[in-house]
Amino acid sequence: MLLLLFRLSFLSFFPSLSLSQHFAPTGTKPHQRISVSLNFKQRKQREEKRRMMMKLDTSGLESFSAAVPSAMAAAEDQLFAPPSFDLPAGCADFDKFQMEAKQTLKHAKGTTTLAFIFNQGVIVAADSRASMGGYISSQSVKKIIEINPYMLGTMAGGAADCQFWHRNLGIKCRLHELANKRRISVTGASKLLANILYSYRGMGLSIGTMIAGWDEKGPGLYYVDSEGGRLKGNRFSVGSGSPYAYGVLDNGYRPDMTVDEAHELARRAIYHATFRDGASGGVVSVYHVGPNGWKKLSGDDVSELHYKYYPVQPTPVEHEMVDAPPA
Amino acid sequence: MARYDRAITVFSPDGHLFQVEYALEAVRKGNAAVGVRGSDTVVLGVEKKSTPKLQDSRTVRKIVSLDTHIALACAGLKADARVLINRARIECQSHRLTVEDPVTVEYITRYIAGLQQKYTQSGGVRPFGLSTLIVGFDPHSEKPALYQTDPSGTFSAWKANATGRNSNSMREFLEKNYKETSGKETIKLAIRALLEVVESGGKNIEIAVMTHKDGLRQLEEAEIDEYVAEIEAEKAAAEAAKKGGGASTSASS
C-alpha cells in the first residue's frame, strides 16, 4: 500500500521520468534512465515491457498493481495518465523565470515614437529600427500602424504584441461602425484597447502605444500601455529615445503651427533621438491626421537627414600630411 | 429536478410563434401609451388608471428615464418592464464606461430589443410581455429620436406611434393629423392622440417632455389640465366652424 502511494505522488509530479528510477535499477538498460517525452501508447508499451522484465527478474520488488488484478492497474493508468511533456524550464523557480522573461523583453522598447496635436490635426512620427540587445535586427520596421483610414497607432515594445492588438482593435472599430452606423471615437477606441490590455495585465504583454485620430470632437490623442494605463494628452513620445525627442519637441512646439512646420518639427525630433539613442534609427516616418483621415507625409533616412541638417563643412587642416620623401 | 432547458416558444405548423403573439395580446391589454417626435422635442404620454385612494401615486411612475438623455414608456406587464428597465439602465452606464460616450437611442433600443428576442429563443423562459416606446437625443446631436420595440424583439424608428389599449385608433389619429411640430405643438398632438381613447382630464394622463437642453420633464397635473382645456377649446371652435359652414351651405341650397 505504501508503495502504491509513493508511486501515486511520484507520478503526479514527474509524469515523464523513467519509472526505472523507482524500481530496481540493476536490470534496466541505460537508456531507460533518460527522461524523454513519450506519448501515452509508447509509455504504456514500455511499462508493459518493464513489467514483463520485472516478473522475470525482480519478483520481490514488483509494483503492487502488477500483483493485483488488472482492473486496478487499468484504473491507476487511467488516473495517472497525464499528457507526457517535460516540465517547462521556468517551473522550478517561477519568480526568477518571470524576472528573466521581463529582462529579455526590456530591450525591445528600443524605439522612438512621438505624436502631438496642433490646430491642424495630429502629427505622428516614428523611427524604424528594431534591435535585440546590441544587434540591429531591422532598419525598416513599420512602427506606425494604420488601424483604419482615420486612426493611427504607434508601436513600441513587443512588435508582435503591438501589431496583433492594433489589428484586433481595427476589427473592433469596424464592427462598431457596422453595428452603430457611425465611426467610433478615438476615446472609445483607446478605451477598448486599454480595457483589453488591462485584462492581460501581468501576463507579459509589452505595448506602449499612442492612438491618434480625428473624430466628431476633433483631433484626439491617447497614450495606452500594457500595464493598462491610458492617458489623454496633447504631446507624447514613447520609447528609449523619447527623452531626446521630448527635448526638441517641447522646445519647438506651438499650437498654431502650419502642417509643414509641424512636419519638420516631428522629423527633427525623431532625428535627434536617433542621433543620440543607439536603439533608434533607420527611417523617420511622419504622418498627418486631418479631418479626412491620415496621410503619410514623408519617410526619410536618418543618416541622410544628418547631412542635411549638419552638412559637412570644410575645416582647415592643422598639419598638412605630406608624403614622406623617398629615401 | 425538472429540466428547464426546453423551449417554451416553439413554432407552430404554420410558422407562428404563439407565445410571442400571446405576449402581444398582453400588450394590447396594457394601458395606452403614445410617443410623438417633433423637431426639437419628443413627448411621451401614458394613460393613468385611477389610483386607489390609499396608494402613493409617486411610486407608480409609468414614464422612466434610462439615462439623462433617454426615457422610456411601456405598455404591458409592469413587472417585466421593471426587469427590462434595470438591465437597460445598467447597459447605459456600462456603455459610458467602456466607450466614454453616452448611448445613442438606437443603441439602447437595439439592446432592449435584443434582450426581448433572446427570451423568445431560450429554454425555460417566456417572452417579455411589453412593448416599449423609447425616446431621447443622441449625444452630440440636437435631433430627437423615437423608437418602439415589441415582445418579438423587433424595433424601428417612428415619427409618432402608440401602443397598448386602443393603439390602433390612436395610430389612425396620428396618421391623419401628424405634421412636423415643435415645442408646445408636439405636446398638444400627443395629448390629443391620447384623448381619443382616454377620459379627458389631467388625472388620467401622464405626460413627459424631453428636450435637448432640459432633459426629461414630467408635466404637472395642472399643466396637463391647461393643455386639455386648450385642446377642448380648439375642438369646440373647429366644430362650430364646421357647423356654421354646414348651416350656410344647407341654407343656400
XYZ file of C-alpha atoms in Angstrom:
580
model
C 0.000 0.000 0.000
C 2.825 2.297 0.855
C 4.492 1.521 -2.420
C 1.349 2.375 -4.292
C 1.005 5.710 -2.542
C 4.576 6.614 -3.257
C 4.067 5.821 -6.894
C 0.955 7.969 -6.810
C 2.796 11.048 -5.672
C 5.809 10.347 -7.784
C 3.834 10.039 -10.956
C 1.745 13.125 -10.393
C 4.777 15.400 -10.251
C 7.083 13.841 -12.778
C 4.983 12.160 -15.374
C 7.624 11.550 -17.940
C 10.544 10.465 -15.833
C 11.546 6.931 -16.196
C 9.963 4.532 -13.796
C 13.187 2.628 -13.537
C 14.430 5.209 -11.110
C 11.921 3.907 -8.679
C 12.091 0.227 -9.361
C 15.167 -1.994 -9.354
C 17.788 -0.162 -11.297
C 20.055 -3.122 -11.768
C 18.254 -4.951 -14.528
C 17.363 -1.925 -16.593
C 19.073 -0.666 -19.684
C 20.906 2.659 -19.557
C 18.606 4.492 -21.972
C 15.629 3.965 -19.729
C 17.034 6.397 -17.196
C 16.867 9.335 -19.557
C 13.632 11.263 -19.231
C 12.047 11.587 -22.607
C 8.697 12.780 -23.812
C 6.810 9.756 -24.945
C 3.228 9.560 -25.935
C 0.876 7.546 -23.818
C 0.906 4.489 -26.040
C 4.679 4.313 -26.055
C 4.805 4.727 -22.317
C 2.283 2.005 -21.835
C 4.318 -0.286 -24.052
C 7.432 0.497 -22.116
C 5.682 -0.109 -18.864
C 4.413 -3.421 -20.157
C 7.908 -4.395 -21.200
C 9.275 -3.379 -17.846
C 6.624 -5.307 -16.055
C 7.403 -8.370 -18.076
C 11.066 -7.987 -17.244
C 10.331 -7.400 -13.641
C 8.256 -10.538 -13.447
C 11.313 -12.387 -14.632
C 13.999 -10.646 -12.617
C 12.638 -8.871 -9.602
C 9.606 -10.554 -8.279
C 10.300 -9.246 -4.826
C 10.283 -5.619 -5.938
C 7.296 -5.861 -8.225
C 4.845 -2.996 -8.137
C 1.762 -3.619 -6.084
C -0.528 -3.001 -9.023
C 1.163 -5.696 -11.109
C 0.393 -8.265 -8.411
C -3.149 -7.020 -8.131
C -5.790 -7.857 -10.758
C -5.557 -5.799 -13.910
C -8.683 -3.753 -13.205
C -6.750 -1.889 -10.533
C -3.844 -1.343 -12.879
C -6.133 -0.129 -15.616
C -7.816 2.293 -13.248
C -4.490 3.513 -11.995
C -3.276 4.040 -15.504
C -6.361 6.000 -16.330
C -5.977 8.081 -13.226
C -2.335 8.740 -13.711
C -2.222 9.240 -17.438
C -1.203 12.850 -17.726
C -0.091 14.203 -21.055
C 3.546 13.434 -21.378
C 5.639 16.546 -21.621
C 8.678 17.829 -19.870
C 8.080 20.481 -17.294
C 8.778 23.894 -18.810
C 12.130 25.417 -17.999
C 10.958 28.035 -15.523
C 8.732 25.995 -13.277
C 11.336 25.235 -10.696
C 11.731 28.878 -9.691
C 8.869 30.821 -11.168
C 9.772 34.245 -9.816
C 13.254 34.079 -11.255
C 11.752 32.899 -14.513
C 9.406 35.883 -14.616
C 12.252 38.314 -13.962
C 14.342 36.760 -16.683
C 11.446 36.879 -19.113
C 10.896 40.561 -18.410
C 14.598 41.238 -18.927
C 14.604 39.605 -22.321
C 11.742 41.853 -23.325
C 13.182 45.076 -21.975
C 15.469 45.745 -24.899
C 12.507 45.615 -27.240
C 11.250 49.067 -26.245
C 14.228 50.459 -28.106
C 12.463 52.888 -30.331
C 11.362 56.476 -30.641
C 7.804 57.385 -31.450
C 6.038 60.657 -30.941
C 2.692 62.280 -31.602
C 1.229 65.685 -30.920
C -1.966 67.614 -31.515
C -1.948 71.050 -33.030
C -4.565 73.270 -34.624
C -4.469 71.471 -37.921
C -4.744 67.950 -36.558
C -2.343 65.339 -35.248
C 1.203 64.580 -36.328
C 2.522 61.070 -35.708
C 6.162 60.159 -36.270
C 8.415 57.195 -35.550
C 11.783 55.672 -36.344
C 12.161 52.227 -37.881
C 14.898 50.363 -36.069
C 14.437 47.042 -34.294
C 17.259 45.940 -32.011
C 17.955 42.872 -29.918
C 20.491 43.911 -27.341
C 23.414 45.211 -29.366
C 22.286 43.669 -32.643
C 20.235 45.726 -35.053
C 17.776 43.234 -36.415
C 15.997 45.555 -38.812
C 16.207 49.107 -40.094
C 12.852 49.084 -41.830
C 10.155 48.253 -39.314
C 6.779 49.932 -39.777
C 6.104 51.392 -36.376
C 3.065 53.410 -37.333
C 0.127 51.069 -37.735
C -2.905 52.092 -39.750
C -5.877 50.961 -37.688
C -8.394 52.407 -40.115
C -8.451 55.321 -42.565
C -8.801 57.903 -39.813
C -6.870 56.381 -36.914
C -3.238 55.538 -36.386
C -1.421 53.606 -33.687
C 2.287 53.628 -32.882
C 4.367 50.644 -31.939
C 6.768 50.498 -29.025
C 7.617 47.408 -27.035
C 6.920 43.962 -28.396
C 6.411 44.186 -32.141
C 4.146 41.163 -32.307
C 2.034 42.353 -29.400
C 1.607 45.797 -30.937
C 0.800 44.515 -34.404
C -1.678 41.912 -33.246
C -3.572 44.084 -30.808
C -3.723 47.021 -33.192
C -5.163 44.774 -35.856
C -7.610 43.423 -33.328
C -8.543 46.980 -32.435
C -9.118 47.696 -36.107
C -11.535 44.780 -36.265
C -13.417 46.011 -33.221
C -13.621 49.544 -34.621
C -15.065 48.239 -37.873
C -17.623 46.110 -36.050
C -18.621 49.149 -34.036
C -19.107 51.102 -37.243
C -21.264 48.385 -38.741
C -23.383 47.968 -35.641
C -23.857 51.625 -34.819
C -23.753 53.180 -38.294
C -21.190 55.695 -37.209
C -17.469 55.783 -36.628
C -16.054 55.014 -33.230
C -14.448 57.930 -31.418
C -10.732 57.993 -30.606
C -11.791 57.974 -26.957
C -13.807 54.822 -27.481
C -11.131 53.039 -29.491
C -8.397 53.809 -26.993
C -10.678 52.707 -24.156
C -11.396 49.401 -25.897
C -7.679 48.763 -26.276
C -6.876 49.831 -22.729
C -9.536 47.534 -21.285
C -8.198 44.583 -23.256
C -4.630 45.289 -22.173
C -5.733 45.658 -18.581
C -7.289 42.226 -18.644
C -3.927 40.816 -19.784
C -2.048 42.717 -17.108
C 0.832 40.825 -15.613
C 0.892 38.232 -18.385
C 3.886 39.678 -20.146
C 2.442 41.831 -22.906
C 4.749 44.718 -23.744
C 2.966 47.544 -25.517
C 3.462 51.296 -25.321
C 1.270 52.802 -27.949
C -0.377 56.035 -28.892
C -3.768 56.102 -30.579
C -4.162 59.171 -32.743
C -7.173 60.065 -34.843
C -9.754 62.570 -35.893
C -13.384 62.100 -34.832
C -16.534 64.178 -34.282
C -14.913 66.001 -31.394
C -11.870 66.923 -33.455
C -8.312 65.590 -33.153
C -7.705 63.024 -30.420
C -4.535 61.541 -28.936
C -4.282 58.906 -26.229
C -1.338 57.009 -24.751
C -2.149 53.388 -23.883
C 0.249 50.873 -22.371
C 0.350 47.232 -21.452
C 0.035 47.990 -17.736
C -3.500 49.105 -18.546
C -2.717 52.806 -18.281
C -4.459 55.276 -20.539
C -3.700 58.971 -20.735
C -5.237 61.726 -22.785
C -2.823 64.408 -23.869
C -1.528 66.840 -26.445
C 2.082 65.646 -26.780
C 3.526 62.206 -26.210
C 6.764 60.446 -27.001
C 7.333 56.788 -26.246
C 10.452 54.641 -26.339
C 14.095 54.650 -25.382
C 14.744 57.761 -27.478
C 11.811 59.672 -26.065
C 13.790 61.956 -23.723
C 15.754 63.292 -26.684
C 12.644 63.646 -28.789
C 10.815 65.457 -25.975
C 13.663 67.945 -25.755
C 13.313 69.024 -29.349
C 9.528 68.650 -29.480
C 8.736 70.628 -26.347
C 11.132 73.346 -27.415
C 9.714 73.873 -30.867
C 6.011 73.196 -30.260
C 3.404 75.860 -30.933
C -0.293 75.046 -31.252
C -0.703 77.331 -34.250
C 1.925 75.751 -36.495
C 1.225 75.015 -40.109
C 1.244 71.441 -41.284
C 4.661 71.891 -42.850
C 6.141 73.371 -39.697
C 4.704 70.596 -37.602
C 6.014 68.041 -40.071
C 9.505 69.471 -39.849
C 9.380 69.620 -36.063
C 8.403 65.979 -35.788
C 11.067 64.934 -38.243
C 13.726 66.869 -36.381
C 12.705 65.467 -33.045
C 12.938 61.876 -34.226
C 16.206 62.580 -35.994
C 17.780 63.941 -32.830
C 16.566 60.956 -30.878
C 18.085 58.570 -33.403
C 21.316 60.513 -33.270
C 21.773 60.058 -29.554
C 19.934 56.809 -28.866
C 21.535 53.652 -30.196
C 18.308 51.722 -30.218
C 16.612 54.145 -32.604
C 17.436 54.730 -36.222
C 16.599 53.790 -39.751
C 13.916 55.844 -41.409
C 11.774 58.612 -39.926
C 8.130 58.261 -40.976
C 5.824 61.193 -40.415
C 2.042 61.022 -40.765
C -0.578 63.740 -40.517
C -4.142 63.045 -39.369
C -6.630 65.594 -40.626
C -10.428 65.802 -40.799
C -10.420 63.495 -43.818
C -8.162 60.848 -42.345
C -4.456 60.226 -42.201
C -1.841 60.843 -44.854
C 1.782 59.810 -44.871
C 3.888 62.926 -45.262
C 7.413 61.561 -45.548
C 9.841 58.768 -44.873
C 13.422 59.996 -44.682
C 16.546 58.024 -43.959
C 18.072 59.316 -40.779
C 21.655 59.355 -41.997
C 20.669 61.479 -44.982
C 18.849 63.823 -42.649
C 22.014 64.142 -40.638
C 23.936 65.511 -43.555
C 21.004 67.740 -44.480
C 20.905 69.320 -41.035
C 24.637 69.321 -40.494
C 26.286 69.494 -43.894
C 29.989 68.723 -43.984
C 31.984 71.920 -43.511
C 35.407 72.168 -44.997
C 37.711 72.643 -41.997
C 41.226 73.969 -42.128
C 43.790 71.284 -41.515
C 46.338 71.983 -38.828
C 49.149 69.883 -40.121
C 49.256 69.005 -43.718
C 50.196 65.470 -44.318
C 52.817 65.140 -46.970
C 54.265 62.011 -48.363
C 57.496 61.028 -46.757
C 60.284 61.867 -49.148
C 61.584 58.781 -50.806
C 64.652 57.540 -49.063
C -35.498 18.082 -10.671
C -37.390 19.092 -13.783
C -35.267 20.130 -16.731
C -35.784 23.791 -17.517
C -33.990 23.819 -20.792
C -36.867 23.062 -23.076
C -38.067 25.954 -25.158
C -41.420 27.419 -24.346
C -41.601 29.431 -27.536
C -41.728 26.971 -30.409
C -43.004 27.295 -33.941
C -46.492 26.255 -34.869
C -47.004 24.268 -38.067
C -47.965 27.397 -39.950
C -44.991 29.428 -38.856
C -46.332 31.355 -35.862
C -44.702 31.788 -32.518
C -47.803 31.630 -30.427
C -46.155 32.669 -27.184
C -44.959 35.860 -28.823
C -48.403 36.521 -30.222
C -49.968 35.924 -26.829
C -47.440 38.346 -25.406
C -48.646 40.906 -27.934
C -52.145 40.251 -26.617
C -50.923 41.079 -23.159
C -49.575 44.323 -24.555
C -52.924 45.101 -26.103
C -54.489 44.819 -22.688
C -51.978 47.198 -21.118
C -52.514 50.892 -20.659
C -52.361 53.171 -23.666
C -49.070 54.857 -24.416
C -48.197 57.327 -27.146
C -44.988 58.915 -28.351
C -44.638 61.875 -30.716
C -41.431 63.242 -32.164
C -41.115 66.916 -33.007
C -38.258 68.829 -34.490
C -36.702 69.736 -31.166
C -38.932 67.994 -28.653
C -40.161 64.488 -28.110
C -43.186 63.682 -25.966
C -44.326 60.534 -24.213
C -47.864 60.146 -22.941
C -49.342 57.335 -20.889
C -52.847 56.603 -19.727
C -53.074 56.702 -15.971
C -55.658 54.444 -14.484
C -57.427 55.906 -11.495
C -55.197 55.456 -8.475
C -56.718 53.881 -5.426
C -57.099 56.394 -2.639
C -54.555 54.819 -0.351
C -51.890 54.315 -2.997
C -48.922 56.645 -3.103
C -49.024 57.626 -6.733
C -45.428 58.841 -6.737
C -44.213 55.264 -6.600
C -46.123 54.341 -9.718
C -44.138 56.072 -12.396
C -45.067 54.968 -15.863
C -42.537 57.036 -17.753
C -38.990 56.377 -16.579
C -35.590 57.642 -17.569
C -32.883 55.230 -18.636
C -30.161 57.871 -18.633
C -30.069 61.647 -18.535
C -30.905 61.792 -22.227
C -33.126 58.733 -22.759
C -36.632 57.987 -21.493
C -38.943 55.020 -21.832
C -42.662 54.352 -21.610
C -44.214 50.936 -21.970
C -47.446 49.065 -22.282
C -47.945 45.593 -20.896
C -46.744 43.689 -17.861
C -45.260 46.213 -15.488
C -43.158 43.673 -13.613
C -41.466 42.604 -16.829
C -40.911 46.282 -17.542
C -39.057 46.748 -14.285
C -36.615 43.949 -15.125
C -36.035 45.229 -18.651
C -35.566 48.804 -17.482
C -33.000 47.781 -14.891
C -30.989 45.877 -17.456
C -31.180 48.805 -19.873
C -30.019 51.244 -17.220
C -27.017 49.065 -16.434
C -26.206 48.859 -20.122
C -26.358 52.633 -20.455
C -23.772 53.045 -17.721
C -21.646 50.193 -18.973
C -21.522 51.802 -22.394
C -20.452 55.089 -20.830
C -17.666 53.258 -19.062
C -16.298 51.283 -21.979
C -16.604 53.857 -24.733
C -16.631 57.075 -22.682
C -19.688 58.215 -24.582
C -23.404 58.124 -23.686
C -25.518 55.609 -25.584
C -27.363 56.586 -28.707
C -31.115 55.979 -28.683
C -30.702 53.411 -31.423
C -28.063 51.516 -29.445
C -30.123 51.147 -26.316
C -33.220 50.283 -28.339
C -31.238 47.607 -30.106
C -30.081 46.305 -26.754
C -33.594 46.145 -25.302
C -34.953 44.565 -28.459
C -32.104 42.044 -28.405
C -32.969 41.162 -24.832
C -36.623 40.703 -25.731
C -35.652 38.477 -28.638
C -33.329 36.377 -26.506
C -36.233 35.455 -24.297
C -38.145 34.139 -27.296
C -35.356 31.748 -28.146
C -34.238 30.401 -24.780
C -35.237 27.417 -22.782
C -37.440 27.677 -19.783
C -38.334 31.341 -20.158
C -41.287 33.183 -21.598
C -41.154 36.354 -23.691
C -41.405 39.754 -22.019
C -44.996 40.915 -22.183
C -44.420 44.524 -23.041
C -43.821 46.944 -25.877
C -41.705 49.962 -25.167
C -41.519 53.447 -26.590
C -38.028 54.820 -26.261
C -37.255 58.478 -26.795
C -34.180 60.568 -26.463
C -31.433 62.586 -28.052
C -28.221 61.155 -29.427
C -25.104 62.561 -27.757
C -23.620 65.498 -29.674
C -26.843 65.878 -31.629
C -29.930 68.043 -31.255
C -32.247 65.771 -33.172
C -34.768 63.815 -31.120
C -35.494 60.159 -31.788
C -38.434 57.846 -31.072
C -38.215 54.063 -31.275
C -40.603 51.242 -30.495
C -39.842 47.646 -29.525
C -42.235 44.737 -29.120
C -42.195 41.291 -27.478
C -40.848 39.614 -30.597
C -37.722 41.728 -30.413
C -38.246 43.864 -33.485
C -37.683 47.580 -33.305
C -37.978 50.536 -35.598
C -37.907 54.301 -35.542
C -41.132 56.286 -35.711
C -42.282 59.840 -36.121
C -45.208 59.063 -33.866
C -46.580 55.814 -32.514
C -48.901 54.329 -29.942
C -49.101 51.018 -28.149
C -51.283 49.392 -25.549
C -55.040 49.656 -25.347
C -56.792 51.071 -28.410
C -53.450 51.747 -30.006
C -54.987 51.270 -33.434
C -57.334 54.200 -33.058
C -54.552 56.347 -31.661
C -52.290 55.438 -34.527
C -55.010 56.208 -37.058
C -55.497 59.574 -35.453
C -51.790 60.266 -35.570
C -51.530 59.204 -39.187
C -54.297 61.600 -40.102
C -53.116 64.522 -38.041
C -49.351 64.245 -37.852
C -47.253 67.120 -39.007
C -43.767 68.226 -38.133
C -44.219 70.243 -34.958
C -42.061 71.680 -32.256
C -42.323 72.574 -28.606
C -45.866 73.005 -27.362
C -47.485 71.814 -30.566
C -45.823 68.427 -30.134
C -47.156 68.158 -26.605
C -50.632 69.064 -27.788
C -50.540 66.484 -30.550
C -49.579 63.781 -28.091
C -52.353 64.771 -25.697
C -54.888 64.903 -28.487
C -53.965 61.401 -29.567
C -54.269 60.130 -26.013
C -57.605 61.868 -25.507
C -59.046 59.833 -28.355
C -59.067 56.792 -26.146
C -58.788 58.094 -22.622
C -61.183 60.026 -20.475
C -60.328 63.652 -20.588
C -58.628 65.227 -17.598
C -55.206 65.770 -16.092
C -55.577 62.970 -13.593
C -55.968 60.317 -16.284
C -52.968 61.235 -18.348
C -49.280 61.299 -17.607
C -47.096 63.315 -19.962
C -43.332 63.697 -20.094
C -41.451 66.016 -22.403
C -37.822 65.685 -23.405
C -35.753 68.447 -24.896
C -32.074 68.551 -25.645
C -31.424 71.345 -23.170
C -33.638 70.416 -20.272
C -33.733 66.639 -20.459
C -36.813 64.838 -19.247
C -39.588 66.788 -17.588
C -42.789 65.292 -16.246
C -45.702 67.656 -16.634
C -47.728 68.563 -13.573
C -51.419 67.757 -13.465
C -52.280 71.429 -13.619
C -50.208 71.918 -16.764
C -51.871 68.945 -18.418
C -55.267 70.320 -17.497
C -54.315 73.586 -19.171
C -53.358 71.817 -22.373
C -56.512 69.749 -22.262
C -58.572 72.890 -21.857
C -56.818 74.461 -24.846
C -57.450 71.387 -26.932
C -61.097 71.245 -25.970
C -61.476 74.898 -26.871
C -59.857 74.316 -30.249
C -62.063 71.328 -30.866
C -65.161 73.304 -29.970
C -64.096 76.122 -32.285
C -63.488 73.665 -35.112
C -66.902 72.094 -34.556
C -68.544 75.489 -34.527
C -66.782 76.467 -37.745
C -67.912 73.255 -39.386
C -71.449 73.637 -38.176
C -71.541 77.259 -39.226
C -70.199 76.417 -42.680
C -72.582 73.452 -42.943
C -75.528 75.558 -41.908
C -74.762 78.226 -44.502
C -74.439 75.685 -47.310
C -77.625 73.937 -46.280
C -79.349 77.310 -46.117
C -78.173 78.350 -49.555
C -79.220 75.074 -51.179
